[in-house]
Coordinates of C-alpha atoms and ligand atoms in Angstrom, one line a residue:
M1 CA 223.6 75.4 332.3
N2 CA 225.9 74.0 329.4
D3 CA 226.1 70.9 328.4
D4 CA 229.5 70.3 330.1
Y5 CA 229.4 66.4 331.2
S6 CA 232.9 66.5 332.9
D7 CA 234.0 67.0 336.4
K8 CA 235.1 70.4 335.7
N9 CA 232.1 72.0 335.1
P10 CA 232.1 75.0 337.2
A11 CA 228.0 75.4 337.7
L12 CA 228.1 72.1 339.5
G13 CA 230.8 72.3 341.8
A14 CA 228.9 75.3 343.3
L15 CA 226.3 72.9 343.9
F16 CA 228.1 70.6 344.9
V17 CA 229.0 71.9 348.6
E18 CA 225.7 72.1 349.3
H19 CA 225.2 68.3 347.9
I20 CA 228.0 67.3 350.6
E21 CA 226.5 69.5 353.6
T22 CA 223.3 67.1 353.0
V23 CA 224.7 64.0 352.6
A24 CA 226.9 64.4 355.9
A25 CA 223.5 65.9 357.7
R26 CA 221.5 62.6 356.2
H27 CA 224.9 60.1 357.8
D28 CA 224.6 62.1 361.3
H29 CA 221.6 61.0 361.5
A30 CA 221.8 57.6 360.1
L31 CA 224.8 57.3 362.5
E32 CA 222.8 58.8 365.6
L33 CA 220.3 56.0 365.2
A34 CA 222.5 53.2 364.1
G35 CA 224.4 53.9 367.4
A36 CA 227.8 54.0 366.0
S37 CA 230.7 57.4 365.2
H38 CA 231.9 56.5 362.1
A39 CA 230.8 55.8 358.5
I40 CA 232.3 53.4 356.3
I41 CA 231.1 53.9 352.9
Y42 CA 233.4 51.3 350.2
S43 CA 233.2 51.7 346.6
G44 CA 233.1 48.2 345.9
N45 CA 235.0 45.8 343.4
P46 CA 234.5 44.2 340.3
K47 CA 233.0 40.9 340.2
F48 CA 235.0 37.5 338.2
A49 CA 232.8 35.9 335.3
F50 CA 232.1 32.3 337.4
L51 CA 235.6 30.4 336.7
D52 CA 237.2 33.0 334.5
D53 CA 239.4 36.1 334.9
Y54 CA 237.5 38.0 332.8
Q55 CA 236.2 41.0 335.1
M56 CA 232.1 42.2 334.9
P57 CA 232.1 45.8 333.8
F58 CA 232.4 47.8 337.6
K59 CA 229.0 48.9 338.9
P60 CA 230.2 51.5 341.9
N61 CA 227.8 51.3 345.5
P62 CA 225.5 54.1 345.3
H63 CA 225.6 55.3 348.3
F64 CA 229.8 55.9 347.1
V65 CA 228.6 57.7 344.8
S66 CA 226.2 59.8 346.6
W67 CA 229.0 61.1 347.7
A68 CA 231.5 61.4 344.8
P69 CA 230.7 61.1 341.1
L70 CA 233.7 58.3 341.3
T71 CA 231.3 55.3 339.5
R72 CA 235.6 54.0 338.7
L73 CA 237.1 53.9 341.3
P74 CA 236.7 50.3 342.8
Y75 CA 238.5 49.3 346.6
S76 CA 237.8 52.9 347.7
Y77 CA 236.3 54.0 350.7
I78 CA 234.8 57.2 352.4
V79 CA 235.3 57.5 356.2
Y80 CA 232.8 60.1 357.0
T81 CA 232.8 61.2 361.3
P82 CA 230.1 63.7 362.1
G83 CA 231.5 66.9 362.3
K84 CA 234.8 66.1 360.3
K85 CA 235.8 66.6 356.6
P86 CA 235.2 63.4 355.0
V87 CA 238.5 61.3 354.1
L88 CA 238.1 59.7 351.0
I89 CA 240.8 56.8 350.5
Y90 CA 241.7 56.5 346.8
Y91 CA 242.8 53.2 346.2
Q92 CA 245.3 53.1 343.0
P93 CA 246.8 50.5 342.2
R94 CA 249.9 49.9 340.8
D95 CA 248.7 48.0 338.2
Y96 CA 250.3 47.5 334.3
W97 CA 247.0 45.2 332.7
H98 CA 244.1 48.0 333.6
V99 CA 243.3 52.0 333.1
V100 CA 244.3 53.0 337.3
P101 CA 242.1 56.2 338.8
G102 CA 244.5 59.4 338.0
S103 CA 245.0 62.2 339.6
P104 CA 241.7 62.9 342.3
E105 CA 240.7 66.0 339.8
G106 CA 237.0 67.9 339.6
F107 CA 234.9 69.9 341.5
W108 CA 234.8 67.9 344.3
T109 CA 238.0 67.7 345.5
N110 CA 237.7 70.2 348.0
Q111 CA 235.2 68.9 349.7
F112 CA 237.3 65.2 350.6
D113 CA 240.3 65.3 352.4
I114 CA 241.9 63.0 349.9
R115 CA 244.5 59.8 350.6
V116 CA 245.7 58.1 347.5
V117 CA 246.7 54.9 348.5
H118 CA 248.8 52.0 346.1
T119 CA 248.3 48.6 348.8
T120 CA 244.2 47.1 351.1
D121 CA 247.9 47.2 352.9
D122 CA 247.5 51.2 353.2
V123 CA 244.0 51.4 353.1
A124 CA 244.1 50.4 357.1
K125 CA 245.4 52.7 358.0
H126 CA 243.0 55.8 357.2
L127 CA 240.3 54.2 358.9
P128 CA 239.5 54.8 362.4
R129 CA 241.3 52.7 365.2
N130 CA 238.7 51.0 367.0
R131 CA 236.7 49.1 364.2
D132 CA 233.6 48.8 367.1
N133 CA 232.8 52.6 366.3
C134 CA 231.9 52.2 363.0
I135 CA 229.6 50.9 360.4
I136 CA 230.2 49.9 357.4
I137 CA 227.9 50.4 354.1
G138 CA 228.2 48.6 350.5
E139 CA 228.6 45.1 349.3
I140 CA 231.0 43.0 351.0
D141 CA 231.7 39.6 349.3
D142 CA 235.1 39.2 350.7
D143 CA 235.5 39.9 354.1
T144 CA 239.1 41.5 354.4
N145 CA 237.4 44.4 352.4
T146 CA 235.5 45.5 355.9
F147 CA 239.2 45.7 357.5
G148 CA 237.0 44.0 360.7
I149 CA 234.2 46.3 360.8
E150 CA 231.9 43.4 362.0
R151 CA 228.9 46.5 361.5
V152 CA 227.7 45.4 357.9
N153 CA 224.7 48.0 356.1
P154 CA 222.9 48.0 359.4
T155 CA 219.5 48.6 358.7
T156 CA 218.2 51.4 360.9
A157 CA 221.0 53.6 359.3
I158 CA 220.3 52.1 355.1
N159 CA 216.5 52.4 355.3
I160 CA 217.6 56.4 356.8
L161 CA 219.4 57.0 354.3
H162 CA 217.4 55.2 351.2
Y163 CA 214.2 56.9 352.6
A164 CA 216.4 60.7 351.6
R165 CA 217.7 59.1 348.4
G166 CA 214.1 60.0 346.9
V167 CA 214.4 63.8 347.6
K168 CA 217.4 65.2 345.1
T169 CA 219.4 68.2 346.3
Q170 CA 219.7 71.0 344.4
Y171 CA 223.7 68.9 342.7
E172 CA 221.5 65.7 342.0
L173 CA 218.6 67.4 340.4
A174 CA 221.6 69.7 338.2
A175 CA 223.5 66.2 337.1
M176 CA 220.3 64.9 335.9
R177 CA 219.4 67.5 334.0
L178 CA 222.4 66.8 331.6
A179 CA 221.7 63.6 331.8
S180 CA 218.2 64.1 330.4
R181 CA 220.0 66.2 327.9
R182 CA 222.3 63.3 327.1
A183 CA 220.0 61.1 326.2
A184 CA 217.5 63.2 324.8
A185 CA 220.6 64.0 321.7
G186 CA 220.8 60.0 321.6
H187 CA 217.2 59.8 320.8
T188 CA 217.3 62.6 318.3
A189 CA 220.3 60.8 316.7
A190 CA 218.1 56.9 317.6
E191 CA 215.0 58.6 315.6
A192 CA 217.3 59.9 312.5
A193 CA 218.5 56.1 312.1
F194 CA 214.8 54.4 312.0
R195 CA 213.8 57.0 309.6
N196 CA 216.7 56.2 307.7
G197 CA 215.6 52.3 307.6
L198 CA 218.4 51.3 309.6
S199 CA 218.9 48.2 311.9
E200 CA 217.8 47.9 315.5
Y201 CA 221.8 47.2 316.1
E202 CA 222.7 49.9 313.9
I203 CA 220.3 52.7 315.5
H204 CA 221.9 51.0 318.7
R205 CA 225.4 52.3 317.2
A206 CA 224.0 55.3 316.7
Y207 CA 222.5 56.5 320.1
C208 CA 225.8 55.1 322.0
K209 CA 227.8 57.9 319.7
A210 CA 225.3 60.1 320.3
V211 CA 225.4 59.7 324.1
S212 CA 229.4 59.0 324.2
H213 CA 228.8 55.9 326.1
T214 CA 229.8 52.4 325.7
D215 CA 227.4 49.9 325.9
P216 CA 228.5 49.0 330.3
E217 CA 228.4 52.7 330.8
L218 CA 224.3 53.2 330.1
P219 CA 222.8 53.7 332.8
Y220 CA 220.3 50.4 331.7
G221 CA 220.7 48.1 328.3
N222 CA 219.4 49.9 325.8
I223 CA 215.6 49.3 324.7
I224 CA 215.4 49.7 320.9
G225 CA 212.6 47.8 319.1
L226 CA 211.4 47.9 315.5
N227 CA 208.1 46.4 315.2
H228 CA 206.5 43.8 316.9
H229 CA 209.5 44.0 319.2
G230 CA 208.2 46.7 320.5
A231 CA 205.8 45.0 323.2
V232 CA 208.7 43.2 324.5
L233 CA 208.8 45.3 327.4
H234 CA 212.9 45.2 327.9
Y235 CA 213.7 43.6 324.2
T236 CA 218.0 44.3 324.5
D237 CA 218.8 41.5 321.3
F238 CA 219.0 44.1 318.1
D239 CA 219.0 42.2 314.9
R240 CA 221.6 43.1 313.0
Q241 CA 219.3 43.5 309.9
A242 CA 216.7 45.4 309.7
P243 CA 213.1 44.3 308.8
A244 CA 212.3 44.8 305.0
E245 CA 209.0 46.3 306.2
L246 CA 209.4 49.1 308.3
R247 CA 206.3 49.9 310.4
S248 CA 207.6 51.4 314.5
F249 CA 209.9 52.2 316.6
L250 CA 210.2 52.0 320.6
I251 CA 213.3 52.8 322.4
D252 CA 213.6 52.7 325.6
A253 CA 217.5 54.7 326.2
G254 CA 219.1 56.8 329.1
A255 CA 221.8 58.1 329.7
V256 CA 224.4 58.5 333.2
V257 CA 226.0 62.4 334.2
H258 CA 228.5 61.7 337.4
G259 CA 226.5 59.1 338.2
Y260 CA 222.6 60.4 338.4
A261 CA 220.7 58.6 335.3
S262 CA 217.9 59.3 332.8
D263 CA 215.2 56.9 331.5
I264 CA 213.3 58.1 328.5
T265 CA 211.2 56.2 325.9
R266 CA 209.7 57.4 322.7
A267 CA 207.7 55.6 320.0
Y268 CA 207.5 56.4 316.6
S269 CA 205.4 55.3 313.1
F270 CA 207.2 54.8 310.0
G271 CA 204.0 56.7 308.4
D272 CA 200.9 54.5 309.3
Q273 CA 198.3 57.2 309.9
R274 CA 196.3 55.4 312.6
F275 CA 198.8 54.1 314.6
Q276 CA 200.5 57.6 314.9
D277 CA 196.9 58.8 316.4
L278 CA 197.8 56.1 319.1
I279 CA 200.7 57.4 319.5
D280 CA 199.0 60.8 319.5
Q281 CA 196.2 59.4 321.9
M282 CA 199.0 58.6 324.2
E283 CA 201.2 61.2 324.3
S284 CA 198.1 63.2 325.3
L285 CA 197.4 60.9 328.1
Q286 CA 200.7 60.9 329.1
Q287 CA 201.3 64.6 329.4
D288 CA 197.6 64.9 331.5
I289 CA 199.0 62.4 334.0
V290 CA 202.6 64.7 334.1
S291 CA 200.7 67.9 334.7
R292 CA 198.5 66.1 338.2
V293 CA 202.7 65.7 339.0
S294 CA 202.4 67.6 342.4
V295 CA 203.4 67.6 346.3
G296 CA 201.1 65.9 348.3
V297 CA 199.7 63.3 345.7
D298 CA 199.2 60.3 346.2
Y299 CA 201.7 57.9 343.1
R300 CA 199.8 54.7 343.9
E301 CA 196.2 57.0 342.9
L302 CA 198.0 58.1 339.9
H303 CA 199.0 55.0 338.6
I304 CA 195.3 53.9 338.7
N305 CA 193.5 57.3 337.2
T306 CA 196.2 56.2 334.6
H307 CA 194.5 52.7 334.1
K308 CA 191.2 54.3 333.7
M309 CA 192.7 57.2 330.9
I310 CA 194.0 54.3 329.4
A311 CA 190.5 52.3 329.5
Q312 CA 189.5 55.2 327.4
V313 CA 192.2 55.5 324.9
L314 CA 191.2 51.1 324.2
V315 CA 187.8 52.3 323.7
D316 CA 188.4 54.8 321.4
A317 CA 190.9 52.4 319.5
E318 CA 188.2 50.3 319.4
L319 CA 190.3 47.9 321.1
A320 CA 187.9 47.1 323.4
A321 CA 184.5 48.4 324.8
G322 CA 183.0 48.8 328.2
D323 CA 183.1 51.5 330.7
P324 CA 186.8 52.3 332.6
D325 CA 185.8 50.7 335.4
T326 CA 184.5 47.1 334.1
L327 CA 187.6 47.4 331.8
L328 CA 189.9 47.5 334.8
E329 CA 188.1 45.1 337.0
T330 CA 188.3 42.0 334.8
G331 CA 192.0 42.9 333.5
V332 CA 191.7 44.8 330.5
T333 CA 193.9 47.7 331.0
S334 CA 196.4 45.4 333.0
A335 CA 196.8 43.4 330.0
F336 CA 197.4 46.4 327.1
F337 CA 199.2 48.2 330.3
P338 CA 201.3 45.4 332.1
H339 CA 203.8 47.6 333.9
G340 CA 203.8 50.4 336.9
L341 CA 203.4 54.0 335.5
G342 CA 207.2 54.7 336.7
H343 CA 210.2 54.7 339.4
L344 CA 212.0 57.1 341.5
L345 CA 214.9 57.7 339.6
G346 CA 219.0 59.2 340.5
I347 CA 221.9 57.1 340.9
Q348 CA 219.8 53.9 340.6
V349 CA 217.1 53.7 337.8
H350 CA 214.8 52.2 339.7
D351 CA 215.9 53.6 342.4
V352 CA 215.6 52.8 346.4
G353 CA 213.1 53.8 349.0
G354 CA 209.8 54.0 346.3
F355 CA 208.2 51.1 348.5
M356 CA 209.2 53.4 352.1
E357 CA 206.5 54.8 354.2
S358 CA 209.3 56.6 356.7
E359 CA 212.6 56.1 357.8
G360 CA 212.1 53.4 359.7
G361 CA 211.5 51.2 357.3
T362 CA 207.2 50.6 357.0
T363 CA 206.9 50.5 354.0
I364 CA 203.2 50.6 351.9
D365 CA 201.8 48.3 349.2
P366 CA 201.4 48.6 345.6
P367 CA 197.8 48.6 345.0
S368 CA 196.2 44.9 344.8
G369 CA 196.2 43.9 341.0
H370 CA 199.4 46.3 340.6
P371 CA 202.0 44.2 341.3
F372 CA 205.2 45.6 339.2
L373 CA 203.9 49.7 340.4
R374 CA 207.6 49.9 342.2
L375 CA 206.4 53.7 343.5
T376 CA 204.2 53.7 346.3
R377 CA 204.8 57.0 348.0
V378 CA 202.9 60.5 348.9
L379 CA 204.9 62.5 346.6
E380 CA 207.7 65.3 348.2
E381 CA 209.3 68.3 346.3
N382 CA 212.4 67.5 345.1
M383 CA 211.6 63.7 343.9
V384 CA 212.5 62.6 340.5
L385 CA 210.3 60.1 339.4
T386 CA 209.3 58.6 335.6
I387 CA 205.5 58.5 334.1
E388 CA 205.7 56.4 331.5
P389 CA 202.5 55.0 330.8
G390 CA 202.2 51.9 327.8
L391 CA 200.0 50.2 325.2
Y392 CA 201.2 47.6 324.0
A393 CA 199.6 44.2 322.2
I394 CA 201.3 41.1 324.5
D395 CA 200.0 37.6 323.2
M396 CA 200.9 36.1 326.2
L397 CA 198.8 38.9 328.8
L398 CA 195.9 39.4 326.5
E399 CA 195.1 35.1 326.0
N400 CA 194.6 35.1 329.1
L401 CA 191.6 36.8 328.9
R402 CA 189.9 34.4 326.6
G403 CA 187.6 32.4 329.0
T404 CA 186.8 35.3 331.1
P405 CA 184.4 38.3 331.3
A406 CA 187.4 40.0 330.3
E407 CA 187.2 38.4 326.9
N408 CA 184.0 40.0 325.3
H409 CA 185.4 43.2 326.2
V410 CA 188.0 42.3 323.7
N411 CA 188.2 43.7 320.4
W412 CA 190.4 41.0 318.9
N413 CA 191.0 42.4 315.3
T414 CA 191.6 45.7 316.4
V415 CA 194.3 43.4 318.2
D416 CA 195.7 41.8 315.4
W417 CA 196.1 45.0 313.6
L418 CA 197.6 46.3 316.7
R419 CA 200.7 43.1 316.5
P420 CA 202.5 44.9 314.0
F421 CA 203.6 47.4 315.3
G422 CA 204.1 46.2 318.8
G423 CA 203.5 48.9 321.5
I424 CA 204.0 52.4 322.5
R425 CA 205.4 53.4 325.7
I426 CA 206.2 57.2 326.6
E427 CA 208.5 58.3 329.5
D428 CA 209.6 61.8 330.9
N429 CA 211.8 62.0 334.2
V430 CA 209.7 65.0 336.4
R431 CA 210.9 66.7 339.4
V432 CA 207.9 67.3 341.7
L433 CA 207.4 70.9 342.7
V434 CA 204.7 72.3 345.4
N435 CA 202.1 73.1 342.6
D436 CA 203.5 72.2 340.1
R437 CA 206.1 69.8 338.5
E438 CA 209.5 70.3 336.4
N439 CA 210.1 67.9 333.0
L440 CA 213.4 67.2 333.0
T441 CA 212.9 65.5 329.4
R442 CA 211.1 67.7 327.6
D443 CA 212.9 70.9 328.7
A444 CA 215.8 68.6 327.5
F445 CA 214.9 68.1 323.7
A446 CA 213.0 71.4 324.0
Q447 CA 216.8 72.8 324.4
L448 CA 218.8 70.9 322.1
Ligands
LIG501 N1 213.7 51.9 331.3 C1 213.6 50.8 332.9 C2 212.1 51.4 333.0 O1 211.7 52.1 332.0 O2 212.0 51.5 333.7
LIG502 MN1 212.3 53.4 330.8
LIG503 MN1 211.2 53.7 333.8

């Protein structure tokens, strides 16, 4: 696959036909169980800042994006009727304040019966006449956008669609490989900027330039932390000045291709060998966990196994002492690794359906004591998920261990050593296969 991210990419076009068949089949099933004849998928509309005429960056309805790679098309609708070519009501307003969507173009157009409209009144003409047979899927903050359809996001249909989205089509996998490629180029540029002593803000700009994204186009706000900032899990402040002394760099940043995200984290040492050794240990732990990903594996077990392996890293690095089970039970590993091992990835960075046991809507809880784990499902072929173990010096969490049985298991002098480096997280995007896996992230770096 080349790195053509455009909607002219012929390789994506070849896969898109089958993708639409799959999405249509999911909607056939959802409509049948919801007892309706037409699914209307609304793309969404921009939101306004409070008491202001300023529009927030537009975030499309992910259900709409699963039908078509149209991430900048507010006030538009897909009308799906089983057995019929889906209708795309393509809203092209007459507006001289903003850029309006151009003529529909790209590998996806053949799969739709496209009706370009210029007013919202024209939208109504292309919707099924009998609104009682319709369900509408989308974020509705203004009733006029439902055009009289009363069944908004019925749970039965939403559960079916969310559960199904956990498994990716070949088209989605191809888009996600490209998203990984795009982000890998950004990570390479960001590492170079770090090695050249640039500030967090400048590293961020180097990343955005390399991936060719504006800030709102990123899948999530870049996390770019030098030194102790690496310990703030969602650090997005970007100091404008480089620190006087450079020690470490943590970057968690992704990219988007046709609405599909990548989500990649790397950690670097600026020459300190002891911190580099810790990164190397976390790297081999992360690769070990990745190598366990395959069909039938319970992700909750991967998460718990990661804690046991982190316990060993803590012992080897002299950050803690004790056997792995004790370090787990006393909360030592959770203080150093306080987030989940990972999550489903797709149109949404934390993709939907991570807790679903079935399409009926029953859910699987995270293991007790691990409330931040966002994926509890047994892995299926062609799921894409992240594997992102971390290890940080977070004083707020470590201080909670004082006065508990955990306190004596922590080597506080080594915590003092780690604190100025912040922390480590290594995150890859992995596709699940039978007795195997595809590491989209490592492949992307290798192909640069
Ligand atoms: N970048 C957010 C996450 O890793 O989940
Ligand atoms: Mn991430
Ligand atoms: Mn992630």
